[in-house]
Coordinates of C-alpha atoms (C1' of nucleotides) in Angstrom, one line a residue:
Chain A
X1 CA -7.8 0.0 -29.6
X2 CA -6.1 1.2 -26.6
X3 CA -2.6 2.4 -27.2
X4 CA 0.2 -0.1 -26.7
X5 CA 0.9 -0.7 -23.0
X6 CA 4.4 0.7 -22.5
X7 CA 5.9 -1.0 -19.5
X8 CA 9.6 -0.4 -19.7
X9 CA 10.3 -2.0 -16.3
X10 CA 8.7 -5.4 -16.5
X11 CA 10.3 -6.5 -13.3
X12 CA 8.2 -3.9 -11.5
X13 CA 5.0 -5.2 -13.1
X14 CA 6.0 -8.7 -12.1
X15 CA 6.6 -7.6 -8.5
X16 CA 3.2 -6.0 -8.3
X17 CA 1.5 -9.1 -9.8
X18 CA 3.0 -11.1 -7.0
X19 CA 1.9 -8.7 -4.4
X20 CA -1.6 -8.6 -5.7
X21 CA -2.1 -12.3 -5.7
X22 CA -0.4 -12.5 -2.4
X23 CA -3.0 -10.1 -1.1
X24 CA -5.9 -12.0 -2.8
X25 CA -4.7 -15.3 -1.4
X26 CA -4.3 -13.7 2.0
X27 CA -0.8 -15.0 2.4
X28 CA 0.9 -17.9 0.6
X29 CA 4.0 -19.9 0.2
X30 CA 6.5 -19.8 -2.7
X31 CA 5.1 -22.8 -4.5
X32 CA 1.5 -21.9 -4.2
X33 CA 2.2 -18.5 -5.6
X34 CA 4.4 -19.8 -8.4
X35 CA 1.6 -22.2 -9.3
X36 CA -1.1 -19.5 -9.2
X37 CA 1.0 -17.1 -11.3
X38 CA 2.3 -19.8 -13.7
X39 CA 5.9 -18.7 -13.1
X40 CA 9.0 -20.6 -12.1
X41 CA 9.4 -21.0 -8.4
X42 CA 12.8 -19.4 -8.5
X43 CA 11.6 -16.2 -10.1
X44 CA 8.8 -15.8 -7.5
X45 CA 11.3 -16.5 -4.8
X46 CA 13.7 -13.8 -6.1
X47 CA 10.9 -11.2 -5.9
X48 CA 9.7 -12.4 -2.5
X49 CA 13.1 -12.2 -1.1
X50 CA 13.7 -8.7 -2.4
X51 CA 10.4 -7.5 -1.1
X52 CA 11.0 -9.2 2.3
X53 CA 14.4 -7.6 2.5
X54 CA 12.8 -4.2 1.7
X55 CA 10.3 -4.9 4.5
X56 CA 7.3 -4.7 2.3
X57 CA 6.4 -8.3 3.1
X58 CA 6.4 -10.4 6.3
X59 CA 7.3 -14.0 6.5
X60 CA 5.2 -15.6 9.2
X61 CA 5.5 -19.4 9.9
X62 CA 6.4 -20.2 6.4
X63 CA 3.9 -18.1 4.5
X64 CA 4.5 -14.7 3.1
X65 CA 2.1 -11.9 3.8
X66 CA 1.6 -8.3 2.6
X67 CA 3.2 -6.1 5.2
X68 CA 1.9 -3.0 7.0
X69 CA 4.4 -0.9 5.0
X70 CA 1.5 -0.4 2.5
X71 CA -0.6 1.1 5.2
X72 CA 1.8 4.0 5.2
X73 CA 1.7 4.4 1.4
X74 CA -2.1 4.1 1.7
X75 CA -2.1 7.4 3.5
X76 CA -1.4 8.8 0.1
X77 CA -1.4 12.2 -1.5
X78 CA -2.3 14.7 1.1
X79 CA -4.7 16.5 -1.2
X80 CA -6.9 13.5 -1.3
X81 CA -6.2 12.9 2.4
X82 CA -7.7 16.3 2.9
X83 CA -10.9 15.4 1.2
X84 CA -10.9 12.2 3.2
X85 CA -10.5 14.0 6.5
X86 CA -13.1 16.7 5.8
X87 CA -15.6 14.4 4.2
X88 CA -15.4 11.5 6.7
X89 CA -17.2 13.2 9.7
X90 CA -19.9 14.4 7.3
X91 CA -20.3 10.9 5.9
X92 CA -20.8 9.7 9.4
X93 CA -23.5 12.2 10.1
X94 CA -25.1 11.3 6.8
X95 CA -25.2 7.7 7.8
X96 CA -26.6 8.5 11.2
X97 CA -29.3 10.8 9.9
X98 CA -30.5 8.5 7.2
X99 CA -29.8 5.2 8.9
X100 CA -28.3 3.9 5.7
X101 CA -24.9 3.5 4.1
X102 CA -23.0 6.7 3.2
X103 CA -20.0 6.6 0.9
X104 CA -17.1 8.6 -0.4
X105 CA -15.6 7.9 -3.8
X106 CA -12.8 9.3 -5.9
X107 CA -11.8 8.7 -9.5
X108 CA -8.5 7.2 -10.7
X109 CA -7.6 5.9 -14.1
X110 CA -11.2 6.0 -15.2
X111 CA -12.4 3.9 -12.3
X112 CA -14.1 4.7 -9.1
X113 CA -12.5 3.9 -5.7
X114 CA -14.3 3.9 -2.4
X115 CA -12.3 6.1 -0.1
X116 CA -14.5 5.6 2.9
X117 CA -17.9 4.4 4.0
X118 CA -20.1 4.8 7.1
X119 CA -22.8 2.4 8.2
X120 CA -26.1 3.7 9.6
X121 CA -28.1 1.6 12.0
X122 CA -30.3 0.0 9.3
X123 CA -27.5 -0.5 6.8
X124 CA -27.3 -3.8 5.0
X125 CA -24.0 -5.4 4.5
X126 CA -22.4 -4.6 1.1
X127 CA -19.3 -5.5 -0.9
X128 CA -17.9 -2.0 -0.8
X129 CA -14.8 -2.2 1.3
X130 CA -12.4 0.7 1.4
X131 CA -10.2 0.7 -1.7
X132 CA -12.7 -1.2 -3.8
X133 CA -12.6 -0.3 -7.5
X134 CA -15.7 -0.2 -9.6
X135 CA -16.7 1.0 -13.1
X136 CA -17.9 4.6 -12.9
X137 CA -21.0 4.1 -15.0
X138 CA -22.4 1.5 -12.6
X139 CA -22.8 3.8 -9.6
X140 CA -24.5 7.0 -8.8
X141 CA -21.1 8.2 -7.3
X142 CA -19.3 7.5 -10.6
X143 CA -22.0 9.2 -12.6
X144 CA -21.9 12.2 -10.3
X145 CA -18.1 12.5 -10.9
X146 CA -18.4 12.0 -14.7
X147 CA -21.1 14.7 -14.9
X148 CA -18.5 17.2 -13.9
X149 CA -15.9 16.2 -16.5
X150 CA -15.8 17.3 -20.1
X151 CA -17.3 15.0 -22.7
X152 CA -13.8 14.2 -24.1
X153 CA -12.9 12.7 -20.7
X154 CA -16.1 10.7 -20.6
X155 CA -15.3 9.3 -24.1
X156 CA -11.9 8.4 -22.9
X157 CA -13.3 6.4 -20.0
X158 CA -15.7 4.6 -22.2
X159 CA -13.0 3.7 -24.7
X160 CA -10.7 2.5 -22.0
X161 CA -13.0 0.4 -19.9
X162 CA -16.2 0.0 -21.9
X163 CA -19.6 -0.1 -20.3
X164 CA -19.9 -3.6 -19.0
X165 CA -23.2 -4.9 -17.7
X166 CA -23.2 -6.0 -14.0
X167 CA -26.9 -6.1 -13.3
X168 CA -30.0 -6.2 -15.5
X169 CA -30.4 -2.5 -15.1
X170 CA -26.8 -1.4 -15.8
X171 CA -26.4 1.4 -18.3
X172 CA -24.6 0.0 -21.3
X173 CA -25.3 2.6 -24.0
X174 CA -23.0 5.6 -24.3
X175 CA -25.7 7.9 -25.5
X176 CA -28.0 7.0 -22.7
X177 CA -25.2 7.6 -20.3
X178 CA -24.4 11.0 -21.7
X179 CA -28.1 12.1 -21.6
X180 CA -28.2 11.0 -18.0
X181 CA -25.1 13.0 -17.3
X182 CA -26.8 16.1 -18.8
X183 CA -29.7 15.5 -16.4
X184 CA -27.4 15.2 -13.5
X185 CA -25.7 18.4 -14.4
X186 CA -29.1 20.1 -14.4
X187 CA -30.5 18.9 -11.1
X188 CA -27.1 18.5 -9.2
X189 CA -27.4 14.9 -8.1
X190 CA -27.1 11.4 -9.6
X191 CA -29.1 8.3 -9.0
X192 CA -28.5 4.6 -9.4
X193 CA -31.5 2.3 -9.5
X194 CA -30.2 -1.3 -9.1
X195 CA -27.5 -0.6 -11.7
X196 CA -24.6 -2.1 -9.8
X197 CA -26.3 -4.3 -7.2
X198 CA -29.8 -5.7 -7.6
X199 CA -32.1 -4.4 -4.9
X200 CA -30.0 -1.4 -4.1
X201 CA -30.7 2.2 -4.9
X202 CA -28.3 5.1 -4.4
X203 CA -28.2 8.9 -4.5
X204 CA -25.0 10.8 -5.0
X205 CA -23.7 14.3 -5.4
X206 CA -20.3 15.5 -6.7
X207 CA -17.7 17.4 -4.7
X208 CA -15.9 20.0 -6.7
X209 CA -13.0 22.4 -6.2
X210 CA -13.1 26.1 -6.9
X211 CA -12.6 25.5 -10.7
X212 CA -15.6 23.2 -10.8
X213 CA -13.4 20.1 -11.4
X214 CA -14.6 17.1 -9.5
X215 CA -12.6 15.9 -6.5
X216 CA -14.9 13.0 -5.7
X217 CA -18.5 12.3 -4.8
X218 CA -20.6 11.2 -1.8
X219 CA -23.7 9.1 -1.6
X220 CA -26.4 7.4 0.4
X221 CA -27.5 4.0 -0.6
X222 CA -30.1 1.5 0.6
X223 CA -32.5 -1.2 -0.3
X224 CA -35.2 -0.5 -2.8
X225 CA -38.0 -1.1 -0.4
X226 CA -36.9 1.7 1.9
X227 CA -35.9 3.9 -1.0
X228 CA -39.4 4.5 -2.3
X229 CA -40.2 7.2 -4.8
X230 CA -40.8 9.9 -2.2
X231 CA -37.6 9.6 -0.3
X232 CA -35.6 8.5 -3.3
X233 CA -36.5 11.5 -5.4
X234 CA -36.7 14.4 -3.0
X235 CA -35.8 13.7 0.6
X236 CA -32.5 11.9 0.2
X237 CA -31.2 14.1 -2.6
X238 CA -31.8 17.2 -0.5
X239 CA -29.8 15.8 2.4
X240 CA -27.0 14.6 0.2
X241 CA -26.8 17.8 -1.7
X242 CA -26.6 19.9 1.5
X243 CA -23.9 17.7 2.9
X244 CA -21.9 17.9 -0.4
X245 CA -22.2 21.6 -0.2
X246 CA -20.8 21.7 3.4
X247 CA -17.8 19.6 2.3
X248 CA -17.1 21.8 -0.7
X249 CA -17.1 24.9 1.5
X250 CA -14.8 23.3 4.0
X251 CA -12.5 22.1 1.2
X252 CA -12.1 25.6 -0.2
X253 CA -11.7 27.5 3.1
X254 CA -9.1 25.6 5.0
Chain B
X1 CA 27.4 -7.5 11.1
X2 CA 24.0 -8.1 9.5
X3 CA 24.0 -10.7 6.8
X4 CA 24.5 -9.5 3.3
X5 CA 21.4 -7.9 1.8
X6 CA 20.2 -10.3 -0.8
X7 CA 18.2 -8.3 -3.3
X8 CA 18.0 -10.4 -6.4
X9 CA 15.5 -8.1 -8.1
X10 CA 17.2 -4.7 -7.9
X11 CA 14.6 -3.2 -10.2
X12 CA 11.9 -3.8 -7.6
X13 CA 14.0 -2.1 -4.9
X14 CA 14.4 0.8 -7.2
X15 CA 10.7 1.0 -7.9
X16 CA 9.9 1.1 -4.2
X17 CA 12.6 3.8 -3.6
X18 CA 10.8 5.9 -6.1
X19 CA 7.4 5.3 -4.6
X20 CA 8.7 6.1 -1.2
X21 CA 10.2 9.4 -2.1
X22 CA 7.2 10.2 -4.2
X23 CA 5.1 9.7 -1.0
X24 CA 7.5 11.8 1.1
X25 CA 7.5 14.6 -1.4
X26 CA 3.7 14.3 -1.6
X27 CA 3.8 14.1 -5.3
X28 CA 6.5 15.3 -7.7
X29 CA 7.6 15.6 -11.3
X30 CA 10.2 13.5 -13.1
X31 CA 13.0 15.9 -12.8
X32 CA 12.4 16.6 -9.2
X33 CA 12.4 13.0 -8.4
X34 CA 15.5 12.2 -10.4
X35 CA 17.3 15.0 -8.7
X36 CA 16.2 13.8 -5.2
X37 CA 17.2 10.2 -5.9
X38 CA 20.3 11.1 -7.9
X39 CA 19.2 9.0 -10.8
X40 CA 19.0 9.6 -14.5
X41 CA 15.7 11.2 -15.5
X42 CA 15.1 8.5 -18.0
X43 CA 15.4 5.7 -15.5
X44 CA 13.0 7.4 -13.2
X45 CA 10.6 8.0 -16.0
X46 CA 10.7 4.3 -17.0
X47 CA 9.6 3.3 -13.6
X48 CA 7.0 6.0 -13.3
X49 CA 5.5 5.0 -16.6
X50 CA 5.3 1.4 -15.6
X51 CA 3.7 2.2 -12.3
X52 CA 1.3 4.6 -14.0
X53 CA 0.3 2.0 -16.5
X54 CA -0.2 -0.5 -13.7
X55 CA -2.4 2.2 -12.0
X56 CA -0.4 2.3 -8.9
X57 CA 0.3 6.0 -9.6
X58 CA -1.8 8.9 -10.7
X59 CA -0.6 11.7 -13.0
X60 CA -2.4 14.9 -12.1
X61 CA -1.5 18.2 -13.8
X62 CA 2.0 17.2 -14.5
X63 CA 3.0 15.7 -11.1
X64 CA 2.9 12.0 -10.2
X65 CA 1.2 11.0 -7.0
X66 CA 0.9 7.7 -5.1
X67 CA -2.4 6.2 -6.1
X68 CA -5.2 4.8 -4.0
X69 CA -4.3 1.3 -5.1
X70 CA -2.2 1.1 -2.1
X71 CA -5.2 1.6 0.1
X72 CA -6.4 -1.8 -1.0
X73 CA -3.1 -3.4 -0.2
X74 CA -3.1 -1.5 3.1
X75 CA -6.1 -3.7 4.1
X76 CA -3.5 -6.4 4.4
X77 CA -3.4 -9.8 6.0
X78 CA -6.8 -10.6 7.5
X79 CA -5.3 -11.9 10.8
X80 CA -3.9 -8.5 11.5
X81 CA -7.1 -6.9 10.1
X82 CA -8.9 -8.9 12.8
X83 CA -6.8 -7.4 15.5
X84 CA -7.4 -4.0 14.0
X85 CA -11.2 -4.4 13.9
X86 CA -11.5 -5.8 17.4
X87 CA -9.1 -3.4 19.0
X88 CA -10.2 -0.2 17.3
X89 CA -13.5 0.3 19.2
X90 CA -11.7 -0.5 22.4
X91 CA -9.0 2.1 21.6
X92 CA -11.7 4.6 21.1
X93 CA -13.3 3.9 24.4
X94 CA -9.9 4.1 26.1
X95 CA -9.3 7.5 24.5
X96 CA -12.7 8.7 25.6
X97 CA -12.3 7.5 29.2
X98 CA -8.9 8.9 29.7
X99 CA -9.2 11.9 27.5
X100 CA -5.7 11.2 26.1
X101 CA -4.2 9.4 23.1
X102 CA -4.7 5.7 22.8
X103 CA -2.7 3.6 20.3
X104 CA -2.5 0.2 18.7
X105 CA 0.9 -1.2 17.6
X106 CA 2.2 -4.3 15.9
X107 CA 5.7 -5.5 15.2
X108 CA 7.2 -6.2 11.8
X109 CA 10.8 -6.8 10.9
X110 CA 11.9 -5.8 14.4
X111 CA 10.2 -2.4 14.3
X112 CA 6.9 -1.1 15.7
X113 CA 4.1 0.1 13.4
X114 CA 1.2 2.2 14.6
X115 CA -1.9 0.4 13.3
X116 CA -4.4 2.9 14.7
X117 CA -4.8 5.7 17.2
X118 CA -7.6 7.5 18.9
X119 CA -7.6 11.0 20.2
X120 CA -9.3 11.9 23.5
X121 CA -10.6 15.4 24.1
X122 CA -7.4 16.5 25.8
X123 CA -5.0 14.8 23.5
X124 CA -2.1 16.8 22.2
X125 CA -1.0 16.5 18.6
X126 CA 1.6 13.9 18.0
X127 CA 3.7 12.6 15.1
X128 CA 2.2 9.2 15.3
X129 CA 0.3 8.8 12.1
X130 CA -1.1 5.4 11.1
X131 CA 1.7 3.3 9.5
X132 CA 4.4 5.2 11.3
X133 CA 7.5 3.0 12.1
X134 CA 9.5 3.4 15.2
X135 CA 12.2 1.5 17.1
X136 CA 10.6 -0.9 19.6
X137 CA 12.9 0.0 22.5
X138 CA 11.8 3.7 22.4
X139 CA 8.1 3.1 23.3
X140 CA 6.1 1.4 26.0
X141 CA 4.2 -0.3 23.2
X142 CA 7.4 -1.8 21.7
X143 CA 8.7 -2.9 25.1
X144 CA 5.3 -4.5 25.9
X145 CA 5.7 -6.5 22.7
X146 CA 9.3 -7.4 23.3
X147 CA 8.5 -8.6 26.8
X148 CA 6.5 -11.4 25.3
X149 CA 9.1 -12.6 23.0
X150 CA 12.0 -15.0 23.8
X151 CA 15.4 -13.5 24.6
X152 CA 16.9 -14.7 21.3
X153 CA 14.3 -12.6 19.4
X154 CA 15.2 -9.6 21.5
X155 CA 18.9 -10.1 20.7
X156 CA 18.0 -10.3 17.0
X157 CA 16.2 -7.0 17.1
X158 CA 19.1 -5.3 18.9
X159 CA 21.6 -6.7 16.5
X160 CA 19.5 -5.6 13.5
X161 CA 18.5 -2.1 14.5
X162 CA 20.6 -1.3 17.5
X163 CA 19.3 0.9 20.3
X164 CA 19.6 4.4 19.0
X165 CA 19.0 7.3 21.2
X166 CA 16.1 9.6 20.3
X167 CA 15.7 11.6 23.5
X168 CA 17.8 12.1 26.6
X169 CA 16.0 9.4 28.4
X170 CA 16.0 6.7 25.7
X171 CA 17.1 3.3 26.8
X172 CA 20.4 2.6 25.0
X173 CA 21.8 -0.3 27.0
X174 CA 20.9 -3.9 26.2
X175 CA 21.1 -5.1 29.8
X176 CA 19.0 -2.3 31.1
X177 CA 16.4 -3.1 28.4
X178 CA 16.4 -6.7 29.3
X179 CA 15.9 -6.0 33.0
X180 CA 13.1 -3.7 32.2
X181 CA 11.5 -6.4 30.1
X182 CA 11.7 -8.8 33.0
X183 CA 9.9 -6.2 35.2
X184 CA 7.2 -5.8 32.5
X185 CA 6.7 -9.5 32.4
X186 CA 6.1 -9.5 36.1
X187 CA 3.7 -6.7 36.4
X188 CA 2.0 -7.0 33.0
X189 CA 2.4 -3.5 31.6
X190 CA 5.2 -1.3 30.2
X191 CA 5.9 2.3 30.7
X192 CA 7.8 4.9 28.7
X193 CA 9.0 8.0 30.5
X194 CA 9.9 10.6 27.8
X195 CA 12.0 7.9 26.0
X196 CA 10.7 8.6 22.5
X197 CA 9.3 12.1 22.8
X198 CA 10.3 14.6 25.5
X199 CA 7.5 15.6 27.8
X200 CA 5.4 12.5 26.9
X201 CA 4.7 9.5 29.1
X202 CA 3.1 6.3 28.0
X203 CA 1.6 3.1 29.5
X204 CA 1.2 0.0 27.3
X205 CA 0.0 -3.6 27.6
X206 CA 0.7 -6.5 25.2
X207 CA -2.1 -8.4 23.4
X208 CA -1.3 -12.1 23.0
X209 CA -2.8 -15.1 21.3
X210 CA -3.7 -18.4 23.0
X211 CA 0.0 -19.5 22.8
X212 CA 1.2 -16.4 24.6
X213 CA 2.8 -15.0 21.5
X214 CA 2.4 -11.2 21.1
X215 CA 0.0 -10.0 18.4
X216 CA 0.6 -6.4 19.3
X217 CA 0.1 -3.9 22.1
X218 CA -2.1 -1.0 23.1
X219 CA -1.3 2.1 25.1
X220 CA -2.4 5.4 26.5
X221 CA 0.0 8.4 26.3
X222 CA -0.1 11.9 27.5
X223 CA 2.0 14.9 28.7
X224 CA 4.1 14.4 31.8
X225 CA 2.2 17.1 33.8
X226 CA -1.1 15.2 33.5
X227 CA 0.6 11.8 34.0
X228 CA 1.8 12.3 37.5
X229 CA 2.9 9.4 39.6
X230 CA -0.5 8.5 41.0
X231 CA -2.2 8.1 37.6
X232 CA 0.9 7.0 35.8
X233 CA 1.7 4.1 38.2
X234 CA -1.7 2.8 39.1
X235 CA -4.8 4.3 37.5
X236 CA -3.8 4.3 33.8
X237 CA -2.1 0.8 34.0
X238 CA -5.3 -0.6 35.5
X239 CA -7.4 0.8 32.7
X240 CA -5.0 -0.3 30.0
X241 CA -4.6 -3.8 31.3
X242 CA -8.4 -4.3 31.5
X243 CA -8.8 -3.1 28.0
X244 CA -6.0 -5.4 26.8
X245 CA -7.7 -8.3 28.5
X246 CA -11.0 -7.5 26.8
X247 CA -9.3 -7.5 23.4
X248 CA -7.5 -10.7 24.0
X249 CA -10.7 -12.5 24.9
X250 CA -12.5 -11.2 21.8
X251 CA -9.6 -12.3 19.7
X252 CA -9.6 -15.8 20.9
X253 CA -13.4 -16.3 20.9
X254 CA -14.5 -15.1 17.5
Chain C
dC1 C1' 11.7 35.0 -30.6
dG2 C1' 15.1 33.2 -27.6
dT3 C1' 16.1 30.6 -23.4
dG4 C1' 15.6 27.3 -20.1
dA5 C1' 13.1 23.8 -17.8
dC6 C1' 10.1 20.3 -18.4
dG7 C1' 8.4 15.4 -19.8
dT8 C1' 9.0 12.0 -23.2
dC9 C1' 11.3 8.7 -26.0
dC10 C1' 14.8 6.4 -28.8
dG11 C1' 18.9 3.3 -29.2
dG12 C1' 22.5 0.7 -27.6
dC13 C1' 25.6 -1.3 -24.0
dG14 C1' 26.3 -4.7 -20.5
dT15 C1' 24.4 -6.1 -16.3
dG16 C1' 21.1 -8.6 -13.8
dG17 C1' 16.4 -10.6 -14.3
dC18 C1' 14.9 -14.9 -15.2
dC19 C1' 14.9 -19.7 -15.2
dG20 C1' 16.3 -24.8 -15.0
dG21 C1' 17.9 -27.6 -12.0
dA22 C1' 20.2 -29.1 -7.6
dC23 C1' 19.8 -29.5 -2.8
dA24 C1' 18.5 -29.6 2.2
dA25 C1' 14.8 -29.8 5.5
dC26 C1' 10.5 -31.6 6.7
dT27 C1' 6.2 -34.5 6.7
dA28 C1' 3.6 -38.4 5.8
dT29 C1' 3.0 -42.9 4.6
dT30 C1' 4.3 -47.6 4.5
Chain D
dA1 C1' 13.5 -46.4 9.5
dA2 C1' 13.4 -45.7 4.8
dT3 C1' 11.2 -43.7 1.0
dA4 C1' 8.7 -40.7 -1.6
dG5 C1' 6.7 -36.3 -2.0
dT6 C1' 6.5 -32.0 -0.4
dT7 C1' 8.4 -27.6 0.7
dG8 C1' 11.8 -23.3 0.5
dT9 C1' 16.3 -22.0 -0.9
dC10 C1' 20.2 -21.2 -3.8
dC11 C1' 23.4 -21.7 -7.4
dG12 C1' 25.1 -20.8 -12.5
dG13 C1' 24.6 -19.1 -16.9
dC14 C1' 22.3 -16.9 -21.1
dC15 C1' 20.3 -13.3 -23.4
dA16 C1' 16.6 -10.2 -22.6
dC17 C1' 15.9 -5.9 -20.6
dG18 C1' 17.0 -2.4 -17.1
dC19 C1' 19.5 1.4 -17.3
dC20 C1' 21.4 5.6 -19.2
dG21 C1' 23.0 9.4 -22.4
dG22 C1' 21.3 12.1 -25.3
dA23 C1' 17.8 14.0 -28.7
dC24 C1' 13.4 16.0 -29.3
dG25 C1' 8.9 18.5 -28.7
dT26 C1' 6.5 21.5 -25.7
dC27 C1' 5.4 25.0 -22.7
dA28 C1' 6.1 29.3 -19.9
dC29 C1' 8.8 32.7 -19.2
dG30 C1' 10.7 37.7 -20.5

DNA sequence: CGTGACGTCCGGCGTGGCCGGACAACTATT
DNA sequence: AATAGTTGTCCGGCCACGCCGGACGTCACG
C-alpha cells in the first residue's frame, strides 16, 4: 500500500483539480465545471474568482481559460532548462539525420515527461506532446533512465505506479524489467518494440551527470517497417549514443 | 481606486505565492522560502507537501523545485495555441530576414505577455523570455494591441495598471498615449523608441481576427544604431506588416 | 560530543473554505 | 410579452481545516 496521502492544504488540491479540468475541457463556464467535478457551483466559483484575480486564469466571453501565467512557470527549474537548451538542437539534428521522431524525456515522481520532440521529414504523427506524462516502463526513454537508477528506486517506482499494460507487448513483469535494465546498462542503450504504441519502435540512451545519475534520456522512434533489424539494432543505436555523448559533454563543461 | 480584491480562497493565493517565489529563487528549501515570504515554516511546509503530493513540485536533494507539470498547463487554451503555432514559423522568418529579434505578444489582464521570440544572427541579448509580462504602454507590441481595442478598454488598462515610467522616454501621459494610438490605427503599425529599454527600438503590427478584435501582435526590435530613420520608418514596418497580414490570413482560413 | 540549522510533524485555536440557497441577467420557446 | 430554464454571481452561516507555535529527529559542522 502506498503511504497515506498527506494533503494538509486541501484547498490547494481543489484549486489544481479545477485548473486541470479547465485545461482538459479547453475552457469552460462555472456550471459546466461544477457539473464535471461534482462540486457546488459556488465553491467552483470561489476558486475561479480567486484564480482570476491572481491572473492565472482569463475570462473570455463568459468562459474561463487557463492563462499564460503558466507559461512562465513552465520555464521551470533552470537546471532542467539547461538540459532542454543543450539537448534541443541536438534532438533537431537527430531528427534531421534519421528523418524520424527524436525525443527528450525527464523523470518526475516516477513518471516520464516529454520535454521536447523534433519531427524528421518522414515522421508519423504521434500522441507525444510536450509535457505528456507516461509510465517509465512503457518506453525506451523511461527504461534508459531507470537503468541508471539504483534497484531500490526502481522498486519504488513499481510499487507506486505498477506496471500497467498499454499494448500487447508491454513489459508487465518486474523481473523481466530488471533483467532488461541490466542489459541496457551493459550495452548503453534501451529499446522499445511496440511496448507503448503498436507499430512503433524506439531506441533511447540516457543522459547522465558527472556522478552517473540520470538527468533524462533521448530517443529516436519510428514505425516498425522502417525500423528493421539492421537499423534498429546497430545503425540507430550508434547515432543515438553518439548524440547522447555530445549532450553529456556539453552539460558538464558549460 | 481599483475594486476590492475579492479572493474567497486565500489558501489558493498563498499556494501560488509560494510557487512564484519558488520559481524566482530557482528552487529552495522550506526555511529559505519561509524566510523570504515571512511566513511560518510549518505553513509553507504544509503547502509544499500538498503540492509535492499532487506532483506539481519536485523535491530534489533537499530543495523543492517547480515541476514539469506546469509545462503541460503552459500549453494552454488552444485558440491561443493556434496563434502560437501559426505565428511561430513566420516569426522565425522575420528574424532571419532582418537579422534582429522578432517577437509575438498577447494581452492578458491588461498586461502584455511574450508568447514567443526568435533571434536573428545579429540579435542582442534581451530580457524578454517567453512568458515575460510587461506593461502594454511601454512596448510597440502593446501599443499595437491597444490600438485595436475600444477607448473604454484602454481607460480600464490605464486605471488598473497606470502608466509607470521604465525609461526616460516611456510614455506616461494618457492623452499622449491615446493620440499615438490614433496614429497607429491610421498607419497600421506601432513603434517604440527606447520606451521600454534604453538603446532599443521596435516596430510592431497587430494581429486581428475576422471581427477586427486583436489576438496579439508581432514585432521586430533592434539597437538604435542599426534602426536608423530609413529602416525604422519604412523598411522594417513594411516587412512586419506583410508578415502580420500573412498570419491573419492563415488564422482565418484554417 | 555539542551546537546550530535543517525538514518534518503534532495539536489546538479560530478563521475562512465550503456550501445551500437567493438573485439578476439572458436566451429560447410559446 | 410572459414564462421557464439557463447562466454567473453573491450572500450568510457552520464547522472543518488552514494556519501557526512549538517539539522532535536528523545531519553537518568543529
